[in-house]
Coordinates of C-alpha atoms in Angstrom, one line a residue:
M78 CA -32.5 -52.3 58.5
K79 CA -31.6 -48.7 59.0
P80 CA -33.3 -46.8 61.9
P81 CA -36.1 -44.4 60.7
Q82 CA -34.0 -41.3 61.3
T83 CA -31.1 -42.7 59.3
L84 CA -33.4 -43.8 56.5
A85 CA -35.0 -40.3 56.4
H86 CA -31.5 -38.7 56.1
S87 CA -30.5 -41.1 53.3
T88 CA -33.8 -40.3 51.5
L89 CA -33.1 -36.5 51.7
D90 CA -29.6 -37.1 50.3
T91 CA -31.1 -38.5 47.1
L92 CA -33.2 -35.4 46.4
P93 CA -31.9 -32.7 43.9
I94 CA -33.1 -30.0 46.3
N95 CA -30.9 -28.1 48.8
I96 CA -32.4 -28.9 52.3
A97 CA -31.4 -27.7 55.8
V98 CA -33.1 -28.2 59.2
L99 CA -32.8 -25.3 61.6
D100 CA -33.5 -25.0 65.4
D101 CA -35.5 -22.2 66.9
E102 CA -32.3 -20.0 67.0
G103 CA -31.5 -20.5 63.4
T104 CA -28.7 -23.0 64.0
I105 CA -28.2 -25.6 61.3
L106 CA -28.9 -29.1 62.6
F107 CA -28.8 -31.0 59.3
T108 CA -28.0 -30.5 55.6
N109 CA -28.5 -33.0 52.8
R110 CA -25.9 -33.8 50.2
A111 CA -27.3 -31.4 47.6
W112 CA -26.9 -28.5 50.1
Q113 CA -23.3 -29.6 50.9
E114 CA -22.4 -29.8 47.2
F115 CA -23.9 -26.4 46.4
A116 CA -22.0 -24.9 49.4
S117 CA -18.8 -26.9 48.6
A118 CA -18.8 -28.2 52.2
D119 CA -17.9 -31.6 53.7
D120 CA -20.4 -33.8 55.5
G121 CA -21.3 -32.4 58.9
E122 CA -19.3 -29.2 58.3
M123 CA -22.4 -27.0 58.1
Q124 CA -23.9 -28.4 61.4
G125 CA -23.8 -25.9 64.3
V126 CA -23.4 -22.9 62.0
N127 CA -26.0 -20.2 62.5
Y128 CA -27.9 -19.7 59.3
F129 CA -28.7 -16.1 60.1
G130 CA -25.1 -15.3 61.0
T131 CA -23.9 -16.3 57.5
T132 CA -26.4 -14.0 55.7
D133 CA -25.5 -10.4 55.0
V134 CA -28.9 -8.7 55.2
D135 CA -27.5 -5.3 54.4
A136 CA -25.9 -6.3 51.1
D137 CA -28.8 -8.2 49.6
E138 CA -32.5 -7.2 49.7
Y139 CA -33.4 -10.9 49.1
A140 CA -31.3 -12.0 52.0
A141 CA -33.1 -9.6 54.4
E142 CA -36.5 -10.9 53.1
A143 CA -35.4 -14.5 53.5
V144 CA -34.2 -14.1 57.1
A145 CA -37.4 -12.3 58.1
G146 CA -39.5 -15.1 56.5
I147 CA -37.6 -17.9 58.3
E148 CA -37.9 -16.1 61.6
S149 CA -41.7 -15.7 61.0
V150 CA -42.1 -19.5 60.5
I151 CA -39.9 -20.4 63.5
S152 CA -42.0 -18.0 65.7
G153 CA -45.2 -19.5 64.5
D154 CA -46.5 -16.4 62.8
R155 CA -46.5 -18.2 59.4
D156 CA -47.2 -21.8 58.4
L157 CA -45.3 -21.4 55.1
F158 CA -42.9 -18.9 53.6
T159 CA -41.8 -18.8 49.9
L160 CA -39.4 -16.5 48.1
E161 CA -38.0 -16.5 44.5
Y162 CA -34.6 -15.0 44.2
P163 CA -31.7 -14.8 41.7
C164 CA -28.4 -16.4 42.4
H165 CA -26.3 -15.6 39.4
S166 CA -22.6 -16.6 38.9
P167 CA -20.2 -15.1 36.4
D168 CA -20.8 -18.1 34.1
E169 CA -24.5 -18.6 34.2
K170 CA -27.8 -17.2 35.3
Q171 CA -29.7 -19.1 38.1
W172 CA -32.9 -18.6 40.1
F173 CA -34.1 -20.5 43.2
L174 CA -37.3 -20.8 45.1
M175 CA -36.9 -20.8 48.9
R176 CA -39.6 -22.8 50.8
V177 CA -39.7 -22.7 54.6
A178 CA -42.1 -24.9 56.7
P179 CA -42.3 -25.6 60.4
L180 CA -41.5 -29.1 61.9
P181 CA -43.9 -30.8 64.4
E182 CA -43.1 -30.0 68.0
D183 CA -42.0 -33.6 68.7
E184 CA -39.2 -33.4 66.0
A185 CA -35.7 -32.3 66.7
G186 CA -35.7 -29.0 65.0
S187 CA -37.9 -26.0 64.4
A188 CA -38.1 -25.4 60.6
V189 CA -37.1 -27.0 57.3
V190 CA -35.5 -24.7 54.7
A191 CA -35.5 -25.9 51.0
H192 CA -33.9 -24.2 48.0
I193 CA -35.3 -25.5 44.7
D194 CA -33.6 -24.7 41.4
I195 CA -36.3 -23.0 39.2
T196 CA -33.9 -21.7 36.5
Q197 CA -35.5 -23.4 33.5
R198 CA -38.9 -22.2 34.6
K199 CA -37.7 -18.7 35.0
L200 CA -35.9 -18.7 31.7
A201 CA -39.1 -19.8 30.0
E202 CA -41.1 -17.1 31.8
L203 CA -38.6 -14.4 30.7
A204 CA -38.6 -15.7 27.1
A205 CA -42.4 -15.5 27.2
E206 CA -42.3 -12.0 28.5
R207 CA -39.8 -11.0 25.8
R208 CA -42.0 -12.5 23.1
S209 CA -45.0 -10.8 24.5
E210 CA -43.1 -7.5 24.3
Q211 CA -42.1 -8.2 20.8
L212 CA -45.7 -8.9 19.8
R213 CA -46.7 -5.6 21.4
A214 CA -44.0 -3.8 19.4
E215 CA -44.9 -5.7 16.2
R216 CA -48.6 -4.8 16.7
S217 CA -47.6 -1.2 17.2
N218 CA -45.4 -1.2 14.1
L219 CA -48.2 -2.8 12.1
E220 CA -50.7 -0.1 13.3
H221 CA -48.2 2.6 12.3
L222 CA -47.6 1.0 9.0
V223 CA -51.3 0.7 8.2
D224 CA -51.8 4.4 9.2
R225 CA -48.9 5.4 6.9
L226 CA -50.1 3.2 4.1
D227 CA -53.6 4.7 4.3
G228 CA -52.2 8.2 4.4
L229 CA -48.8 8.8 2.7
V230 CA -48.7 5.8 0.3
T231 CA -52.4 6.2 -0.8
G232 CA -51.8 10.0 -1.4
V233 CA -48.7 9.3 -3.5
M234 CA -50.6 6.7 -5.6
N235 CA -53.4 9.1 -6.2
D236 CA -50.9 11.8 -7.2
V237 CA -48.9 9.7 -9.7
M238 CA -52.1 8.3 -11.3
T239 CA -53.2 11.8 -12.2
A240 CA -49.8 13.0 -13.4
G241 CA -49.4 13.2 -17.1
S242 CA -45.6 12.7 -17.6
R243 CA -42.5 11.4 -15.9
S244 CA -41.4 14.8 -14.8
D245 CA -44.9 15.5 -13.3
I246 CA -44.8 12.2 -11.4
Q247 CA -41.4 13.0 -9.9
Q248 CA -42.4 16.6 -8.9
V249 CA -45.7 15.8 -7.2
V250 CA -44.0 13.0 -5.2
V251 CA -41.2 15.1 -3.8
D252 CA -43.6 17.9 -3.0
R253 CA -45.9 15.5 -1.1
L254 CA -42.9 14.0 0.8
A255 CA -41.5 17.3 1.8
A256 CA -44.9 18.2 3.4
V257 CA -44.6 15.2 5.8
D258 CA -43.9 16.5 9.3
S259 CA -41.0 14.1 10.0
Y260 CA -39.3 14.9 6.6
Q261 CA -37.6 18.1 5.7
F262 CA -36.6 17.8 2.0
A263 CA -36.9 15.3 -0.9
W264 CA -35.5 14.9 -4.4
I265 CA -35.2 12.4 -7.2
A266 CA -32.0 11.7 -9.0
A267 CA -31.8 10.5 -12.6
F268 CA -29.0 8.5 -14.0
D269 CA -26.6 10.1 -16.5
L270 CA -24.9 7.4 -18.5
R271 CA -22.4 9.7 -20.0
D272 CA -20.3 10.1 -16.8
E273 CA -22.2 7.5 -14.7
A274 CA -23.5 10.1 -12.3
L275 CA -26.8 10.7 -10.5
R276 CA -28.1 14.3 -10.9
P277 CA -31.3 16.0 -9.6
A278 CA -34.4 15.6 -11.8
A279 CA -36.9 16.9 -9.3
L280 CA -36.5 18.9 -6.1
S281 CA -39.1 19.6 -3.4
T282 CA -37.8 23.2 -3.1
D283 CA -36.6 25.2 -6.1
R284 CA -32.9 26.0 -5.6
D285 CA -29.6 25.8 -7.5
A286 CA -28.5 22.2 -7.4
D287 CA -25.3 21.6 -9.3
L288 CA -24.9 18.2 -7.7
A289 CA -23.6 15.0 -9.3
V290 CA -23.2 11.9 -7.3
S291 CA -20.8 9.4 -9.0
L292 CA -22.2 5.8 -9.2
S293 CA -18.9 4.6 -7.6
D294 CA -19.1 6.9 -4.6
D295 CA -19.6 5.6 -1.0
D296 CA -22.8 7.6 -0.8
P297 CA -26.3 6.5 0.1
V298 CA -27.7 7.6 -3.3
A299 CA -25.0 5.8 -5.2
L300 CA -25.3 2.7 -3.0
A301 CA -29.0 2.6 -3.6
A302 CA -28.5 2.7 -7.4
R303 CA -25.8 0.0 -7.3
T304 CA -27.5 -2.4 -5.0
E305 CA -31.1 -1.6 -5.9
E306 CA -31.8 -1.7 -2.1
I307 CA -32.9 1.1 0.3
Q308 CA -30.0 2.8 2.0
V309 CA -30.2 4.8 5.3
A310 CA -27.3 6.9 6.7
T311 CA -27.1 8.8 10.0
D312 CA -23.3 9.2 10.3
D313 CA -20.9 10.9 8.0
I314 CA -23.6 12.5 5.8
G315 CA -21.8 14.4 3.1
E316 CA -21.8 18.2 3.0
H317 CA -23.5 18.1 -0.4
H318 CA -26.6 16.6 1.2
R319 CA -26.7 19.4 3.8
E320 CA -26.3 22.0 1.1
L321 CA -29.1 20.5 -0.9
A322 CA -31.4 20.2 2.0
G323 CA -30.7 23.8 3.1
G324 CA -30.1 22.9 6.7
T325 CA -29.1 20.4 9.3
V326 CA -29.5 16.8 8.2
A327 CA -29.6 14.0 10.9
S328 CA -30.5 11.1 8.6
V329 CA -31.0 10.4 4.9
A330 CA -32.9 7.6 3.1
A331 CA -32.2 6.7 -0.5
V332 CA -34.8 4.6 -2.3
P333 CA -34.0 3.0 -5.7
L334 CA -36.8 3.4 -8.3
V335 CA -36.8 0.0 -10.1
A336 CA -39.5 -1.5 -12.3
G337 CA -38.6 -4.8 -13.9
E338 CA -35.1 -4.5 -15.4
S339 CA -35.3 -0.7 -15.6
M340 CA -33.7 1.8 -13.1
Y341 CA -35.6 5.1 -13.1
G342 CA -33.4 6.9 -10.6
V343 CA -33.2 7.3 -6.8
L344 CA -35.7 9.0 -4.4
T345 CA -33.8 10.7 -1.5
V346 CA -35.5 12.0 1.6
Y347 CA -33.9 13.9 4.5
A348 CA -34.9 14.2 8.2
D349 CA -33.6 16.3 11.1
E350 CA -33.8 13.3 13.5
A351 CA -31.6 10.2 13.4
S352 CA -34.4 7.8 14.3
V353 CA -36.9 8.7 11.6
F354 CA -36.0 6.0 9.1
D355 CA -36.6 2.9 11.3
P356 CA -37.6 -0.4 9.7
R357 CA -41.3 0.4 9.5
E358 CA -40.6 3.8 7.9
R359 CA -38.3 2.1 5.4
A360 CA -41.2 -0.2 4.5
V361 CA -43.4 2.8 3.8
L362 CA -40.7 4.4 1.6
G363 CA -40.3 1.2 -0.2
A364 CA -44.0 1.2 -1.0
V365 CA -43.7 4.8 -2.1
G366 CA -40.8 4.0 -4.3
Q367 CA -42.6 1.1 -5.9
A368 CA -45.6 3.3 -6.7
I369 CA -43.3 5.9 -8.3
S370 CA -41.4 3.2 -10.4
T371 CA -44.6 1.6 -11.6
A372 CA -46.2 4.9 -12.6
I373 CA -43.0 6.0 -14.5
D374 CA -42.7 2.6 -16.2
A375 CA -46.3 2.8 -17.3
T376 CA -45.9 6.3 -18.6
E377 CA -42.7 5.5 -20.5
T378 CA -44.1 2.3 -22.0
S379 CA -47.2 4.2 -23.1
K380 CA -45.1 6.8 -24.8
L381 CA -43.0 4.2 -26.6
L382 CA -46.2 2.4 -27.9
T383 CA -47.5 5.7 -29.4
T384 CA -44.2 6.8 -31.1
D385 CA -41.8 5.3 -33.6
N386 CA -38.4 6.1 -32.0
V387 CA -35.1 4.6 -31.3
T388 CA -32.1 5.3 -29.0
E389 CA -28.8 6.1 -30.6
L390 CA -25.6 5.4 -28.5
E391 CA -22.1 6.5 -29.3
L392 CA -19.6 4.2 -27.6
Q393 CA -15.8 4.8 -27.4
I394 CA -13.6 1.7 -26.8
R395 CA -9.9 1.5 -26.3
D396 CA -9.2 -2.2 -25.5
D397 CA -6.4 -3.9 -27.4
D398 CA -8.3 -7.2 -27.1
I399 CA -10.4 -6.1 -30.1
F400 CA -8.5 -6.9 -33.2
F401 CA -9.4 -3.8 -35.3
V402 CA -8.4 -1.5 -32.4
A403 CA -5.1 -3.4 -32.1
L404 CA -4.5 -3.2 -35.9
A405 CA -5.2 0.5 -36.1
R406 CA -2.9 1.2 -33.1
E407 CA -0.1 -1.1 -34.4
L408 CA -0.2 0.2 -38.0
G409 CA -1.2 3.8 -37.2
C410 CA -4.0 3.7 -39.7
R411 CA -7.7 4.6 -39.9
M412 CA -10.4 1.9 -40.5
E413 CA -14.1 2.1 -41.4
Y414 CA -16.6 -0.8 -40.7
G415 CA -18.5 -2.0 -43.8
G416 CA -20.8 -4.6 -42.2
S417 CA -20.7 -8.4 -41.6
V418 CA -21.9 -11.6 -43.1
A419 CA -22.4 -14.6 -40.9
D420 CA -22.7 -18.3 -41.5
D421 CA -23.0 -21.2 -39.1
E422 CA -19.3 -21.3 -38.1
E423 CA -17.9 -17.8 -38.3
T424 CA -18.5 -14.2 -39.3
V425 CA -16.8 -12.2 -42.0
M426 CA -16.3 -8.5 -41.0
F427 CA -15.6 -6.0 -43.8
F428 CA -13.3 -3.0 -43.1
L429 CA -12.0 -0.2 -45.4
V430 CA -8.4 0.5 -44.2
E431 CA -6.4 3.6 -45.1
T432 CA -3.0 2.0 -45.8
E433 CA -0.3 1.9 -48.4
D434 CA 0.8 -1.6 -47.5
P435 CA -2.1 -4.1 -47.6
S436 CA 0.4 -7.0 -46.8
A437 CA 1.2 -5.4 -43.5
V438 CA -2.5 -5.4 -42.6
C439 CA -2.8 -9.1 -43.5
A440 CA 0.3 -10.0 -41.5
A441 CA -0.7 -8.1 -38.4
A442 CA -4.3 -9.5 -38.5
A443 CA -3.0 -13.0 -38.9
D444 CA -1.2 -12.7 -35.6
H445 CA -4.3 -11.6 -33.7
P446 CA -6.1 -14.5 -31.8
Q447 CA -9.6 -13.2 -32.8
V448 CA -8.9 -13.5 -36.5
T449 CA -9.1 -16.9 -38.2
A450 CA -8.5 -15.6 -41.7
V451 CA -7.9 -12.3 -43.5
T452 CA -8.3 -11.4 -47.2
H453 CA -7.3 -8.3 -49.1
V454 CA -10.2 -7.8 -51.5
S455 CA -9.4 -4.7 -53.4
T456 CA -7.6 -1.3 -53.3
S457 CA -8.9 2.0 -54.4
E458 CA -7.3 5.5 -54.3
S459 CA -8.4 6.2 -50.7
A460 CA -8.5 2.8 -49.0
S461 CA -8.2 -1.0 -49.3
L462 CA -11.1 -3.4 -48.6
F463 CA -10.3 -6.3 -46.3
E464 CA -12.5 -9.1 -45.0
F465 CA -11.6 -10.6 -41.5
S466 CA -13.0 -13.9 -40.5
V467 CA -13.8 -14.2 -36.8
G468 CA -15.5 -16.8 -34.6
D469 CA -17.4 -14.2 -32.6
P470 CA -17.5 -10.5 -33.8
P471 CA -16.1 -8.5 -31.0
V472 CA -18.5 -5.9 -29.5
V473 CA -20.9 -6.4 -32.4
S474 CA -22.1 -9.7 -31.0
L475 CA -22.3 -8.3 -27.4
L476 CA -24.5 -5.5 -28.7
A477 CA -26.7 -7.9 -30.6
D478 CA -27.2 -9.9 -27.4
R479 CA -29.1 -6.9 -26.1
G480 CA -31.0 -6.2 -29.3
A481 CA -28.7 -3.4 -30.4
E482 CA -27.6 -2.9 -34.0
T483 CA -24.0 -1.7 -34.8
R484 CA -24.4 0.8 -37.7
D485 CA -20.9 2.3 -37.9
I486 CA -17.4 1.7 -36.5
T487 CA -14.7 4.3 -37.0
V488 CA -11.3 3.1 -35.8
T489 CA -8.2 5.3 -35.2
P490 CA -4.9 4.6 -33.4
D491 CA -6.5 6.0 -30.2
H492 CA -9.8 4.2 -30.1
A493 CA -12.9 2.8 -31.9
V494 CA -16.1 4.8 -32.0
F495 CA -19.3 2.7 -32.4
S496 CA -22.6 4.1 -33.6
V497 CA -25.3 1.9 -32.2
T498 CA -29.1 1.9 -32.3
L499 CA -31.5 0.0 -30.1
P500 CA -35.2 0.0 -29.5
A501 CA -36.4 2.7 -27.2
T502 CA -37.9 0.0 -25.0
T503 CA -34.4 -1.3 -24.2
E504 CA -32.8 -0.1 -21.0
T505 CA -29.7 1.8 -22.1
R506 CA -27.7 1.2 -19.0
S507 CA -27.9 -2.6 -19.3
V508 CA -26.5 -2.4 -22.8
V509 CA -23.6 -0.3 -21.8
E510 CA -22.8 -2.4 -18.7
H511 CA -23.0 -5.6 -20.8
V512 CA -20.2 -4.3 -23.1
R513 CA -18.2 -2.8 -20.3
D514 CA -18.1 -6.1 -18.4
R515 CA -16.2 -7.6 -21.4
Y516 CA -14.3 -4.5 -22.4
P517 CA -13.5 -2.2 -19.4
G518 CA -12.2 0.6 -21.6
T519 CA -15.7 1.5 -22.8
D520 CA -17.1 5.0 -22.5
L521 CA -20.5 6.3 -23.4
V522 CA -20.0 9.5 -25.4
A523 CA -23.5 10.4 -26.4
V524 CA -27.2 9.3 -26.1
R525 CA -29.8 10.5 -28.6
E526 CA -33.4 9.8 -29.1
R527 CA -34.8 10.0 -32.7
D528 CA -37.8 9.0 -34.7
E529 CA -37.6 5.9 -36.9
P530 CA -39.3 5.8 -40.3
P531 CA -42.4 3.6 -40.5
V532 CA -40.3 0.7 -41.6
S533 CA -37.1 0.9 -39.5
R534 CA -33.7 0.3 -41.1
Q535 CA -33.2 -2.7 -38.9
A536 CA -36.5 -4.2 -39.9
F537 CA -35.7 -3.6 -43.6
L538 CA -32.3 -5.2 -43.4
A539 CA -33.6 -8.1 -41.5
T540 CA -36.2 -8.7 -44.2
L541 CA -33.6 -8.3 -46.9
E542 CA -31.1 -10.6 -45.3
D543 CA -33.8 -13.3 -45.0
R544 CA -34.2 -13.1 -48.8
L545 CA -30.5 -13.0 -49.7
T546 CA -28.2 -15.9 -49.5
N547 CA -24.8 -15.4 -47.8
R548 CA -23.1 -15.5 -51.2
Q549 CA -25.5 -12.8 -52.6
L550 CA -25.0 -10.6 -49.6
T551 CA -21.2 -11.1 -49.7
A552 CA -21.1 -10.2 -53.4
L553 CA -23.2 -7.0 -52.8
R554 CA -21.1 -6.0 -49.8
K555 CA -17.8 -6.6 -51.6
G556 CA -19.0 -4.9 -54.8
Y557 CA -20.2 -1.8 -52.8
L558 CA -17.3 -1.5 -50.4
G559 CA -14.7 -2.4 -53.0
G560 CA -15.8 0.3 -55.5
F561 CA -17.3 -2.0 -58.2
F562 CA -20.3 0.3 -58.5
D563 CA -18.2 3.5 -58.8
W564 CA -17.3 5.1 -62.1
P565 CA -14.7 4.4 -63.1
R566 CA -14.6 1.1 -61.3
D567 CA -11.9 0.7 -58.6
V568 CA -12.1 -3.1 -58.8
S569 CA -13.2 -5.6 -61.5
G570 CA -15.6 -8.4 -61.2
E571 CA -12.8 -10.8 -61.8
E572 CA -10.9 -9.5 -58.8
L573 CA -13.9 -9.8 -56.6
A574 CA -14.7 -13.3 -57.9
D575 CA -11.1 -14.3 -57.1
S576 CA -11.4 -13.0 -53.5
M577 CA -14.5 -15.2 -53.1
D578 CA -12.7 -18.2 -54.7
I579 CA -15.3 -18.5 -57.4
C580 CA -15.3 -17.9 -61.2
P581 CA -16.4 -14.5 -62.6
S582 CA -19.6 -15.8 -64.1
T583 CA -20.7 -17.2 -60.7
F584 CA -19.8 -14.0 -59.0
H585 CA -21.9 -12.0 -61.5
Q586 CA -24.8 -14.4 -61.0
H587 CA -24.7 -13.9 -57.2
L588 CA -24.4 -10.1 -57.7
R589 CA -27.3 -9.9 -60.2
A590 CA -29.6 -12.0 -58.0
G591 CA -28.7 -9.9 -55.0
E592 CA -29.4 -6.7 -56.9
R593 CA -32.8 -7.9 -58.1
K594 CA -33.9 -8.9 -54.6
L595 CA -32.6 -5.6 -53.2
L596 CA -34.5 -3.6 -55.8
E597 CA -37.7 -5.7 -55.3
E598 CA -37.5 -5.0 -51.5
I599 CA -37.0 -1.3 -52.0
F600 CA -39.9 -0.8 -54.5
E601 CA -42.2 -3.2 -52.6
T602 CA -41.6 -1.3 -49.3
W603 CA -41.7 2.3 -50.5

C-alpha cells in the first residue's frame, strides 16, 4: 500500500486541473501531471522554481493581480482568492479560473494554486451576451419599424386611397417621401417597352428630367426592375442620379412596384447619408412600394372594367428561324398574312406572295424545317396565294399563349412586322418577353390603346369559327384571298377545289355553307 503522501500525489495527477503547491516564499514544492503537461515540463522540473519570479507583472494586468492575490493568501490576509483570466493562443481562445487556498500549518507548504479550464462556460456566457445584444437590437429595430409603419406607411396608404388616378398616386407618394427628414428626393420610373428603358413618370421636385435608364444597365433602378427586389447602392452612384437629385447623393434605394404579374415601375429614393437605407428602412420602403403597387393595380383594373379597350402592339422580327422571314429574304419578295386554319395535327397558314415564280416559293418553303407541306393555290395580277402547313405556327402560337391575336403580318426581305392585339388587362411586357425569349431579333415598334366595339373582332371570330367547320373556313379563306369573290374572278372554283383535293361541287357546298353561317352571324350580331 502506498504511503498517504504518495497516494495524495497520485490522486492529484488524475485530476484535469492544473495544481501547484507553494511555500511561503512562493517557491513551487509540487505540481501535478496536468500542470506539467500544460507547461510542457518534465516530472520534478518545476520544483524549486519561484512562481513569482516567472510571472511578468508589468506585461500583464492579470499577472499582477494573480501575484497579489497569492501573496495575500500566504500572508493570511485572505482565506480564498479567485481570478478569471484569458489565456489565448494563436489557435484557440481559452479562459481559466485561478483558485488559491491556504494549507494547514502542519502541512509541508503554504498555499495550493489551482488553474481550472472554464473555456466552455466562458464561451456560453459570451454567446448569451451576444444573443442578448441581438435581442436588444432587434427590439430597437422593431420599435423603429412600428413607428415608421404608423407614420410614413400609414400616411402613404391614406394618400393613395384618396388619389383618383395612377398619375395622382405616383405624385402624392413622391411628394410625401421627399418631405421625410432622412430623404432628399424621390421619383417613380415607368417602363417604356419601345426601347426597354425606365423614364421618370413622377418627380418630387419639378425639374427637367431627360433621363432614360436602360433595363440592361448596371444601375439600381434597372436591377430593381429586372430582379423585382429592392436595390440599395452607396458606392459608384451614377452622375445622372446626382443631377436628378440636384445635389450630393450618398445612397440610393430602388423599390420595384409589382402587383401580381404586373410591373408598374420603380420607386427611387435618395439620401445624403450612406447609412439611411439599413434593413429596417428597406422593410419600410418595401411596405410603401406594396401600397403603391396595390393602389395602382386597383385603379388600372377599375379603369379596364369600365371601358372597352384593347392594346395594339407592333412587333418587328428579323429571325431567319421563321420560315416566312427566311423565304422573303431568300427570294427578295414581299408577303402578306391571310390567316390560319388549324386542325388536331397541324395548322395551315395562308400568305399572299408577290412573285413571278410560284415554283421557286414552293421549292424554298419545302426546304425549311418548319414547313411540312406547301401548296400554290392561285395567282392573280398582283400576288400568288400559298398555303403552308406547319406543326406549330411560328410567333402566332407564342402570341396566342399570352391571349394575343395576330391580325396582320407584313413580310419584306428585311423583317416581318406583326400587328397584334391583346386584352388591356394583359401585361404587355410579359407578351413581348415571351416572344423575345424564342426569337431574340424581336423589337417592339409601337404600343397603342384603342376602344373596342361592343362585340370585339376577336370575340366575333371566335364565335364564327365555332360555327364553321375547318373545310368551310378553308374554302372561305381561299376564296377571299385567292380572288374568287373579285370581279372579274382571278381564280375559278374548280382551281380552288383542286387545291383542296376535292371535287368542285363539294367545294361550292363548303363555300355556300360558310357564306350562310357568316351572314347569319353578321346580321344576328349587328
